[in-house]
mmCIF file of C-alpha atoms and ligand atoms in Angstrom:
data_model
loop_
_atom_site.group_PDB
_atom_site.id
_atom_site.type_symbol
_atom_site.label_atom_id
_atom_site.label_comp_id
_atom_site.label_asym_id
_atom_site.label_seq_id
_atom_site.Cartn_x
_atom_site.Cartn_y
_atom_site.Cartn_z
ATOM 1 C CA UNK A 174 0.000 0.000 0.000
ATOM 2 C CA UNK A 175 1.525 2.054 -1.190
ATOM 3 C CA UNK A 176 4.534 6.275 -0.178
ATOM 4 C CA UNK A 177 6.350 4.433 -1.112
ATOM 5 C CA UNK A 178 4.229 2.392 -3.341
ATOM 6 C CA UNK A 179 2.061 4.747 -3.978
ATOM 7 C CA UNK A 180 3.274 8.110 -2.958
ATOM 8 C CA UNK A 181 2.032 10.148 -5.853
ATOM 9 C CA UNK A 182 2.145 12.951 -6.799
ATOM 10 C CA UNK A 183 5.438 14.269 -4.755
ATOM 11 C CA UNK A 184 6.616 17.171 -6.175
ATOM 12 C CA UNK A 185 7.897 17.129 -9.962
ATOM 13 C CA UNK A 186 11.888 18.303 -9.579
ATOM 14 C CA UNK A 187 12.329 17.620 -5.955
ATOM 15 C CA UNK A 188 14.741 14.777 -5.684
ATOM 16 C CA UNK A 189 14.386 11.657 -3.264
ATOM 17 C CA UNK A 190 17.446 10.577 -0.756
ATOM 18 C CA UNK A 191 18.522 7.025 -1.727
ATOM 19 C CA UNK A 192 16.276 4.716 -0.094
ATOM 20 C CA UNK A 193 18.374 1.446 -0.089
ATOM 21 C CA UNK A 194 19.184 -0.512 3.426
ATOM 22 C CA UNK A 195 21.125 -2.667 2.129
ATOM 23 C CA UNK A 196 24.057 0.063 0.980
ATOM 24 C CA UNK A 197 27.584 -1.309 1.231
ATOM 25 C CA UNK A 198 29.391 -0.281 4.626
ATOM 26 C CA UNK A 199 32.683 1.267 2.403
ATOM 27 C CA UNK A 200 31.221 4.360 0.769
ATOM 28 C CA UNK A 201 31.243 4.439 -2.620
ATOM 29 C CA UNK A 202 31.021 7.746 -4.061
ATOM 30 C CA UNK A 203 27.226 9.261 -3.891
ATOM 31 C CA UNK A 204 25.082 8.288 -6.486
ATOM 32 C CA UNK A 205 22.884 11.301 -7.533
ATOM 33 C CA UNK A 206 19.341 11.102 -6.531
ATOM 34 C CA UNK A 207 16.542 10.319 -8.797
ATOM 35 C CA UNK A 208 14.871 13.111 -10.029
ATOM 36 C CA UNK A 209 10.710 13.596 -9.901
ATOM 37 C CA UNK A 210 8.914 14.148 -12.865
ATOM 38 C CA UNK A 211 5.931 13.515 -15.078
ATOM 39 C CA UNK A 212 6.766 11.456 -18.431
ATOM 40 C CA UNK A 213 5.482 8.994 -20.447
ATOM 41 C CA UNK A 214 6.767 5.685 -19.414
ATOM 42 C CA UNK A 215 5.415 2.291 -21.026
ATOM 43 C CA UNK A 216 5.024 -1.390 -20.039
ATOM 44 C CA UNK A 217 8.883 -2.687 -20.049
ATOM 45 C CA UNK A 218 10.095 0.320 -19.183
ATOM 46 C CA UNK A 219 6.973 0.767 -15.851
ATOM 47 C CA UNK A 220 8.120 -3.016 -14.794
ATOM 48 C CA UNK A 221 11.573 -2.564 -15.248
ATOM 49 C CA UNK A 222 11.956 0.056 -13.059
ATOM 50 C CA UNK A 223 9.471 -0.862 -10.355
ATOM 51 C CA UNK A 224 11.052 -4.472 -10.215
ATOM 52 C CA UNK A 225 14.464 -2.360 -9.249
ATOM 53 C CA UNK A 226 12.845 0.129 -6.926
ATOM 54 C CA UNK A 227 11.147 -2.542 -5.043
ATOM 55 C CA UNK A 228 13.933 -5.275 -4.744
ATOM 56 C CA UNK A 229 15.945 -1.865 -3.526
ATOM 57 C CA UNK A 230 13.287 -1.422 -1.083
ATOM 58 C CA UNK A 231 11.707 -4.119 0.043
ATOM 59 C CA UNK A 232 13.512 -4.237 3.626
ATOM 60 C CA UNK A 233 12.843 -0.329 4.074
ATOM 61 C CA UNK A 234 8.949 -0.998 2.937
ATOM 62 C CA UNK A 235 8.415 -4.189 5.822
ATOM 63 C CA UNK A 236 10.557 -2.303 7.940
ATOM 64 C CA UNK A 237 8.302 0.638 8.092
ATOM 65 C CA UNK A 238 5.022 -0.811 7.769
ATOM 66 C CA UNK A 239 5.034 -4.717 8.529
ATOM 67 C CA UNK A 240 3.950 -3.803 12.474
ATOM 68 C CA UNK A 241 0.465 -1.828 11.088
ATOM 69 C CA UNK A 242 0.117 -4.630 8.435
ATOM 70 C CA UNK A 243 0.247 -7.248 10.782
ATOM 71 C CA UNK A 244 2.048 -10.779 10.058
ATOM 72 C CA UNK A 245 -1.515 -12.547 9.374
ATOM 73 C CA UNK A 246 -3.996 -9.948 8.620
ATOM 74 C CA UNK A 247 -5.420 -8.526 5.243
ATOM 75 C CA UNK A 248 -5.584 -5.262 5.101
ATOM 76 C CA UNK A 249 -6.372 -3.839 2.235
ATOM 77 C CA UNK A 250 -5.301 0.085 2.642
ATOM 78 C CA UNK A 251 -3.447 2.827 4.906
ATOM 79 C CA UNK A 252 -7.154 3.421 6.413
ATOM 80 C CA UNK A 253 -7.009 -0.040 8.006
ATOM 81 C CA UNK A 254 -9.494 -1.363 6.496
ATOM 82 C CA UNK A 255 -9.717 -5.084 7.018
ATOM 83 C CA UNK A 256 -10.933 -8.341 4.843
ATOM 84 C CA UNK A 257 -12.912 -9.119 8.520
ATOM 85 C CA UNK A 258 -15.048 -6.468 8.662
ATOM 86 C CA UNK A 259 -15.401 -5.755 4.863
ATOM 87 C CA UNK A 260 -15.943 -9.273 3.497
ATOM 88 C CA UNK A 261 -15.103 -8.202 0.053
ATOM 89 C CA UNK A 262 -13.910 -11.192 -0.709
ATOM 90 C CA UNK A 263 -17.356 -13.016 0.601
ATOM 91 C CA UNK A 264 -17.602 -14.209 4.317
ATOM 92 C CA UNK A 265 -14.813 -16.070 5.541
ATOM 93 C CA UNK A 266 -15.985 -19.443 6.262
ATOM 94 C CA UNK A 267 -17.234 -19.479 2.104
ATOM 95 C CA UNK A 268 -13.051 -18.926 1.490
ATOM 96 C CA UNK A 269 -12.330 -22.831 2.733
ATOM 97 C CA UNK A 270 -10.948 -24.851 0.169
ATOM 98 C CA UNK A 271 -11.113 -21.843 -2.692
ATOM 99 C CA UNK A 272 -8.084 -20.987 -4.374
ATOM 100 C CA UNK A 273 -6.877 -17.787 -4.293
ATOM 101 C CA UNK A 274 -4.021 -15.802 -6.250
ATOM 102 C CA UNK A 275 -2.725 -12.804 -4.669
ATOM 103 C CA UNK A 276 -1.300 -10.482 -6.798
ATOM 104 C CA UNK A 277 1.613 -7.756 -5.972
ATOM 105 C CA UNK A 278 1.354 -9.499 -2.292
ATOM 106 C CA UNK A 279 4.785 -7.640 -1.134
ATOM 107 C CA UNK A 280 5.149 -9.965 2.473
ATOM 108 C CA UNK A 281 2.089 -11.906 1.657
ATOM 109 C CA UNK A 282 0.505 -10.992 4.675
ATOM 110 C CA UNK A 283 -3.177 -11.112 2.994
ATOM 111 C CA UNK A 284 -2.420 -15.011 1.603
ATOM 112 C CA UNK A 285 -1.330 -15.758 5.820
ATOM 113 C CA UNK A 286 -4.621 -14.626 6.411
ATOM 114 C CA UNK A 287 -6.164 -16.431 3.475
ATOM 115 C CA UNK A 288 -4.621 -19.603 4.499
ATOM 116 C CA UNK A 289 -6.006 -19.484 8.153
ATOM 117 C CA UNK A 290 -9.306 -19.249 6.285
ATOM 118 C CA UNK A 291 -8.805 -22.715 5.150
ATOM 119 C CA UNK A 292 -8.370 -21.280 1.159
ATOM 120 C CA UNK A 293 -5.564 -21.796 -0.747
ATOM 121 C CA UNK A 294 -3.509 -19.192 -1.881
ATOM 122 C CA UNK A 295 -0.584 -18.577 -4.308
ATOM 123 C CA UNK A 296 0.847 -14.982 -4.017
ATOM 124 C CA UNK A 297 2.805 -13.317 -6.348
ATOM 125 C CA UNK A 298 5.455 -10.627 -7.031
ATOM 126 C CA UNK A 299 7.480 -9.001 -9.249
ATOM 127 C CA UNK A 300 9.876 -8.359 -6.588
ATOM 128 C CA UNK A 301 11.985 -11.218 -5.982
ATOM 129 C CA UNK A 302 13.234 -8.957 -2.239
ATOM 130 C CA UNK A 303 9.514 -8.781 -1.221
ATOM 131 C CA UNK A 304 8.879 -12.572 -1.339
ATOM 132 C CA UNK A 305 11.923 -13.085 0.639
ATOM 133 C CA UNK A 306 10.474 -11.534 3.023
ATOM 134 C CA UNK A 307 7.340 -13.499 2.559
ATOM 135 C CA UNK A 308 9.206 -16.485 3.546
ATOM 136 C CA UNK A 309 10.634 -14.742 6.431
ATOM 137 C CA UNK A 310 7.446 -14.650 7.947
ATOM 138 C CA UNK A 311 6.506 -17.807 6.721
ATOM 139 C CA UNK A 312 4.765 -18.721 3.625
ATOM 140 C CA UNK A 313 3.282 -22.109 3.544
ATOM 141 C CA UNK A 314 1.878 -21.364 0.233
ATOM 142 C CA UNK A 315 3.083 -20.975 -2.876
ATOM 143 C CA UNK A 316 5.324 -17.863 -4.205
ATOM 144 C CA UNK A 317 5.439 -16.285 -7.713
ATOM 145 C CA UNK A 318 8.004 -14.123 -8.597
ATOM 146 C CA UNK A 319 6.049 -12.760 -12.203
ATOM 147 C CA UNK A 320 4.468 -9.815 -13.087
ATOM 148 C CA UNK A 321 1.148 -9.444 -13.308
ATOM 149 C CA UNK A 322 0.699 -8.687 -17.140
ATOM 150 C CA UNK A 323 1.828 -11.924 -17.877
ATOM 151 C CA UNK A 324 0.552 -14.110 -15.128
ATOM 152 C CA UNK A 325 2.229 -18.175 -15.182
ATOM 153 C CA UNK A 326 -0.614 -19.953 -14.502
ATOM 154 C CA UNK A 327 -3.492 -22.265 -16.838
ATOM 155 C CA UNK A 328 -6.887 -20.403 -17.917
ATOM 156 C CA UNK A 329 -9.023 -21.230 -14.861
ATOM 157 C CA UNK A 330 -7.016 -21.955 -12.261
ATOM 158 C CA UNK A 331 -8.848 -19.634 -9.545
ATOM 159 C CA UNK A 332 -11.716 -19.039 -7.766
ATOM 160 C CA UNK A 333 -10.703 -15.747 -6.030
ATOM 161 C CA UNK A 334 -7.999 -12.989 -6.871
ATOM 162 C CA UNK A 335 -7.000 -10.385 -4.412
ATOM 163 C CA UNK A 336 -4.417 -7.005 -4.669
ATOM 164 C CA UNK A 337 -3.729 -4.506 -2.181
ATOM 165 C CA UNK A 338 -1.815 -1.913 -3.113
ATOM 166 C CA UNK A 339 -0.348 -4.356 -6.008
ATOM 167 C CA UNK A 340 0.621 -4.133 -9.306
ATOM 168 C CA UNK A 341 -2.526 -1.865 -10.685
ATOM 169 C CA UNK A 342 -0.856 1.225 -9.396
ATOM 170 C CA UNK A 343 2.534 0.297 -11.059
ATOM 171 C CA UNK A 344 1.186 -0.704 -14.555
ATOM 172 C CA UNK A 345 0.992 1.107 -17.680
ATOM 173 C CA UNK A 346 -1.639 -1.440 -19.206
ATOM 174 C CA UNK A 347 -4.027 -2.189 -16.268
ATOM 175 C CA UNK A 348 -6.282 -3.293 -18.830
ATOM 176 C CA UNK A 349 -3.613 -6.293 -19.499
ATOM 177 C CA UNK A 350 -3.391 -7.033 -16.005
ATOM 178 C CA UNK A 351 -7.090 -7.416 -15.690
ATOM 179 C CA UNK A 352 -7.692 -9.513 -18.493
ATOM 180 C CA UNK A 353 -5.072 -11.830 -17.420
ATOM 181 C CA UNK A 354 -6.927 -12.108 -14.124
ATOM 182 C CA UNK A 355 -9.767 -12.867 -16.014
ATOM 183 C CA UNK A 356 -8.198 -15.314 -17.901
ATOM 184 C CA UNK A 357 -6.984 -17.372 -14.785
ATOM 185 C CA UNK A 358 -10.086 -17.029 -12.897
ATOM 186 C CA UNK A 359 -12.999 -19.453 -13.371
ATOM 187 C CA UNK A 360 -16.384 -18.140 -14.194
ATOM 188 C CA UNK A 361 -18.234 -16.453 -11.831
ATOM 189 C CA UNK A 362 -14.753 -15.506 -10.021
ATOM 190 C CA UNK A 363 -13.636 -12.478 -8.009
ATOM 191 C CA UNK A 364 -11.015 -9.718 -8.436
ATOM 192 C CA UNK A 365 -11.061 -7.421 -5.726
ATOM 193 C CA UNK A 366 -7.943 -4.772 -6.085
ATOM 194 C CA UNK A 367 -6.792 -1.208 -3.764
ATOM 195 C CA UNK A 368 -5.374 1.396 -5.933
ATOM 196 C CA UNK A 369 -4.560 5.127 -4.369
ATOM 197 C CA UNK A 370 -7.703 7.146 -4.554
ATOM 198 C CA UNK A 371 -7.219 8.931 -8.056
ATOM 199 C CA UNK A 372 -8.300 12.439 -6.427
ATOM 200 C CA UNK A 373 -4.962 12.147 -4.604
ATOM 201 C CA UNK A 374 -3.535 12.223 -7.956
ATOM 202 C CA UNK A 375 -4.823 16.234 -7.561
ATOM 203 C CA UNK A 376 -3.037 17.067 -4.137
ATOM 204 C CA UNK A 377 0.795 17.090 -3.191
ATOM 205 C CA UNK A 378 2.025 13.887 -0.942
ATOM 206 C CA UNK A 379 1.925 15.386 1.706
ATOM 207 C CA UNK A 380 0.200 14.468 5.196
ATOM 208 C CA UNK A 381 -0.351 17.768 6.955
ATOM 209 C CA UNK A 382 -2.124 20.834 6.007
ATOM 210 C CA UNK A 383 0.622 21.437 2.968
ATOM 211 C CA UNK A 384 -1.420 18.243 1.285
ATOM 212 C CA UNK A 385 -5.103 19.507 1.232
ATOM 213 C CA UNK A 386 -4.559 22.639 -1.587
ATOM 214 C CA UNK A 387 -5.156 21.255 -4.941
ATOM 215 C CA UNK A 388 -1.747 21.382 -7.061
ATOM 216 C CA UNK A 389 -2.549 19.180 -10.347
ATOM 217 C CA UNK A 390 -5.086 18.359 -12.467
ATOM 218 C CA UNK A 391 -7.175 15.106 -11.598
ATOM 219 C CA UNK A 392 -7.450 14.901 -15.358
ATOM 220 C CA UNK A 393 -3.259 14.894 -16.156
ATOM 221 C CA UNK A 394 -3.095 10.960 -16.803
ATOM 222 C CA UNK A 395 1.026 11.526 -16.929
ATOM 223 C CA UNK A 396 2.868 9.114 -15.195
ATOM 224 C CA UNK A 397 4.753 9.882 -11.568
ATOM 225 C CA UNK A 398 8.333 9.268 -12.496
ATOM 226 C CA UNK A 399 11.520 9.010 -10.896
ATOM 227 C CA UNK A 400 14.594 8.558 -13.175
ATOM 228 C CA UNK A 401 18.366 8.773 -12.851
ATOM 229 C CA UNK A 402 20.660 11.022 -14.123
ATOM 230 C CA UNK A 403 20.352 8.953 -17.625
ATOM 231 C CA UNK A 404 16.714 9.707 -17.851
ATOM 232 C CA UNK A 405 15.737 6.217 -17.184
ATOM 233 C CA UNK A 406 12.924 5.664 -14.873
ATOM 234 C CA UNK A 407 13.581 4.080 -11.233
ATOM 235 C CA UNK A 408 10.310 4.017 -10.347
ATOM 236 C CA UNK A 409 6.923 4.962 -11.687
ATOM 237 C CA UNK A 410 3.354 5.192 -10.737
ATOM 238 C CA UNK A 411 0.495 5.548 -13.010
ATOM 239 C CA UNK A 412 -3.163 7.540 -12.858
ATOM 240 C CA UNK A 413 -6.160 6.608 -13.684
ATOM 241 C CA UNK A 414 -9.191 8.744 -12.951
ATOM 242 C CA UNK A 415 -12.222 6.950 -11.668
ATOM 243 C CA UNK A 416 -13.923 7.100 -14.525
ATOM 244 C CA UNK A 417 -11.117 5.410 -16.669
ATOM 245 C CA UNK A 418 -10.965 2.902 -13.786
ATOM 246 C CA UNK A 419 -14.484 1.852 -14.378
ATOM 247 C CA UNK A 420 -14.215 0.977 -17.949
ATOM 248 C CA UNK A 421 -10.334 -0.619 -17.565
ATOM 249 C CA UNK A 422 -12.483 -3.125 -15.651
ATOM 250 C CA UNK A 423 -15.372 -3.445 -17.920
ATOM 251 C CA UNK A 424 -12.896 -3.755 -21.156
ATOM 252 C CA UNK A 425 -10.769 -6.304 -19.039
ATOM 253 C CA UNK A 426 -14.118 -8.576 -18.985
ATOM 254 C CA UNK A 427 -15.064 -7.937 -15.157
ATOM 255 C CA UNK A 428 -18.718 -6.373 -14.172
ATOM 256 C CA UNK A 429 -18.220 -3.702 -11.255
ATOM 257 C CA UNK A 430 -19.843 -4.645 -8.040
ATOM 258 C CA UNK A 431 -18.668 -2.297 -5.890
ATOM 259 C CA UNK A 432 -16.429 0.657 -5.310
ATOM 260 C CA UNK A 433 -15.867 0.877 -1.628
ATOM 261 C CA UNK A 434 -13.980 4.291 -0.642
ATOM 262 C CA UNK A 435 -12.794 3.568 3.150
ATOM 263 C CA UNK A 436 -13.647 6.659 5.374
ATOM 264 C CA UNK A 437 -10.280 6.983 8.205
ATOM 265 C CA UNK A 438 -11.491 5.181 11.814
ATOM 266 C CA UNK A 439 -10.560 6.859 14.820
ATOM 267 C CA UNK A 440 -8.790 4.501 15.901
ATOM 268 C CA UNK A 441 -6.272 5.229 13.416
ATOM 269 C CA UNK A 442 -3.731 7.416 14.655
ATOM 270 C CA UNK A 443 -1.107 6.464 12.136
ATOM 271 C CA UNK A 444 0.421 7.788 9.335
ATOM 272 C CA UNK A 445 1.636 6.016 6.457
ATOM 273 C CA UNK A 446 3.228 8.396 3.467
ATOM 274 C CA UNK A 447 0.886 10.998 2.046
ATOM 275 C CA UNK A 448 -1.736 9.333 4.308
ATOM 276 C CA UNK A 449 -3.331 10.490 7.557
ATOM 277 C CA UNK A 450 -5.959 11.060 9.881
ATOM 278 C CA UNK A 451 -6.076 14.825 8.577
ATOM 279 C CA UNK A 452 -6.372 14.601 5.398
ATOM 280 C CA UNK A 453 -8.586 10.625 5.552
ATOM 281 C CA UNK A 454 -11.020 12.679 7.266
ATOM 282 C CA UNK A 455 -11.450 15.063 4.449
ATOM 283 C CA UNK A 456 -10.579 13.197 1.364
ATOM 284 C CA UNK A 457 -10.406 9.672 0.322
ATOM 285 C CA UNK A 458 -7.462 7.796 0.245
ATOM 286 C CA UNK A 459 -8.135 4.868 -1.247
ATOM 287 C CA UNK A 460 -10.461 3.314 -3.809
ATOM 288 C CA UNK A 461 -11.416 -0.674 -3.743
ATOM 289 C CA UNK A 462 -12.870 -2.340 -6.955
ATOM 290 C CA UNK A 463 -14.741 -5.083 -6.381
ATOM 291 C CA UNK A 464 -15.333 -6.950 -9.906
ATOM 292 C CA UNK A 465 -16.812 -10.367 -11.044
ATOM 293 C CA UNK A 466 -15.911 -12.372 -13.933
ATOM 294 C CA UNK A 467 -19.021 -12.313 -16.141
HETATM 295 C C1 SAM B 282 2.618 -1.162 -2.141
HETATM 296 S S1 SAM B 282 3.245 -2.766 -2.252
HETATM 297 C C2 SAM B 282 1.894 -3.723 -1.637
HETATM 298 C C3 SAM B 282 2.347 -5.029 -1.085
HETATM 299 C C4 SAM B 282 1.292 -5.729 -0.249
HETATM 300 N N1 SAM B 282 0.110 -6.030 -1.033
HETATM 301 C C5 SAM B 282 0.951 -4.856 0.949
HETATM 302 O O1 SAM B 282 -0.225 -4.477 1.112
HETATM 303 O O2 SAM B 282 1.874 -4.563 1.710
HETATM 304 C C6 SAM B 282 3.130 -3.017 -4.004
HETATM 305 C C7 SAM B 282 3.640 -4.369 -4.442
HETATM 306 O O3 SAM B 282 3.279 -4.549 -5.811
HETATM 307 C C8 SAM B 282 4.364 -5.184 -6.457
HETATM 308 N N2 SAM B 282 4.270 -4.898 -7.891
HETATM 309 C C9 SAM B 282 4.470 -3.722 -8.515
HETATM 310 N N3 SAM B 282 4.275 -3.848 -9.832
HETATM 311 C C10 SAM B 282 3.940 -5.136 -10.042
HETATM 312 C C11 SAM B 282 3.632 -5.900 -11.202
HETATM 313 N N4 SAM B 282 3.629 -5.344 -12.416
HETATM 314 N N5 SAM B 282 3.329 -7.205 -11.060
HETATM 315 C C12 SAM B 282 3.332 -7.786 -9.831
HETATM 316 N N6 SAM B 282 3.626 -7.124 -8.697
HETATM 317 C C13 SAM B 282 3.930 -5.808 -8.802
HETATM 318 C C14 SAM B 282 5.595 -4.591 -5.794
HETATM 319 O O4 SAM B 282 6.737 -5.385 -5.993
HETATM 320 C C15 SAM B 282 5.145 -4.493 -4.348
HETATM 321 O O5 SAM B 282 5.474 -5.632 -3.609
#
């Protein structure tokens, strides 16, 4: 769930200190930091980079956020909204025996949960570091190391498919990654997927009072960039109004169910990136599509 993953928009031209925990101890001479901007940036180059920028940091990412997102529990967003108490995927004791394919699953926290559910999950990532950390925790399920616009599994191999902050924010063609979920899913199947709320798209990253003036246009579909000193991209993030949401998922073959838009509890004191109780009271943070294979 994405700052990182999903920090967007920070401001074009500002550069970002090297993330990386796992630096050598003898200095090398500073790299330069990657430089913020809005670009184009396609498929190969989108998965290229993010593969990098999340194998980089992967340890930084668990480090920062694997207390609020628990070992074992599915959470689908910064709000804390949780596969308990929102049942998007159906109730819990329908999950037994189903088999599920998370996609983008960083730690695979969600496919823990899954499995204590009695389903059977497969989780899969394009970063190699993130799964390692999967089996860290402990991952008594299958792990994928793929991307998700060209997913290694048989037409019909799943009942369910599940992403949290995966993949859909990273892509350039989220209308590939959603018909290869509906190509693995069996008829009647689920896809249930987090993305950053696309008005965020609109305000700077920012979680105090600095991030509720507008600054961009919801409607500027350019791509969040960060690229080196060569101009190639380290990592990018991609926008998609709601409205081109909607019909990514109709032209990927899914009918919309639901578009669930979790309101910040009060319990939640945290702040995670551009995300906080401020600004969750105020404006959404998240959007959740819930979709069903016709
Ligand atoms: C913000 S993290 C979310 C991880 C996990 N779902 C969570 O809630 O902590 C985004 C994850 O998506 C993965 N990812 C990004 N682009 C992807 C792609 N094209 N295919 C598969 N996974 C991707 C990243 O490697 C990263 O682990």
């Amino acid at each position: 769930m994405r700052s990182p993953a999903c920090r967007p928009p920070r401001q074009v031209g500002r550069k970002r200190p090297h993330t990386n925990t796992r630096e050598p101890i003898i200095q090398e001479p500073e790299a330069s930091e990657p430089e913020a901007t809005r670009r184009t940036a396609g498929v190969t180059e989108s998965s290229r980079a993010n593969r990098g920028w999340w194998d980089r940091n992967a340890d930084e990412y668990q480090i920062e956020h694997g207390t609020f997102l628990g070992d074992d529990r599915f959470v689908w967003s910064p709000e804390g909204l949780d596969e308990v108490e929102a049942e998007l995927l159906g109730p819990p004791e329908e999950l037994k025996g189903k088999d599920v394919l998370e996609i983008g699953a960083g730690a695979a926290q969600c496919a823990r949960w899954l499995t204590a559910q009695g389903a059977r999950p497969v989780a899969l990532d394009l970063s190699h570091r993130q799964l390692q950390h999967a089996l860290r925790i402990g991952a008594p399920f299958p792990l994928v190391c793929a991307d998700a616009g060209a997913l290694p599994f048989a037409d019909r191999s799943f009942d369910l498919a599940c992403s949290a902050y995966g993949a859909l924010p990273f892509v350039a063609d989220p209308v590939l990654v959603l018909k290869e979920v509906r190509r693995v899913l069996r008829p009647g199947g689920r896809f249930v997927f987090s993305v950053t709320h696309p008005i965020r798209w609109a305000f700077p990253d920012e979680p105090g009072p600095e991030g509720l003036a507008v600054s961009a246009s919801y409607f500027d579909r350019t791509p969040y960039v960060e690229q080196d000193d060569d101009g190639s991209a380290v990592y990018v993030e991609h926008h998609r109004t709601i409205g081109d949401r909607v019909r990514d998922v109709v032209a990927g073959g899914f009918r919309l169910v639901d578009l669930v838009e979790p309101e910040w509890p009060s319990w939640n004191t945290a702040e995670w990136g551009g995300w906080s109780p401020l600004r969750g009271n105020l404006i959404p943070g998240t959007a959740i599509f819930v979709c069903e294979r016709d």
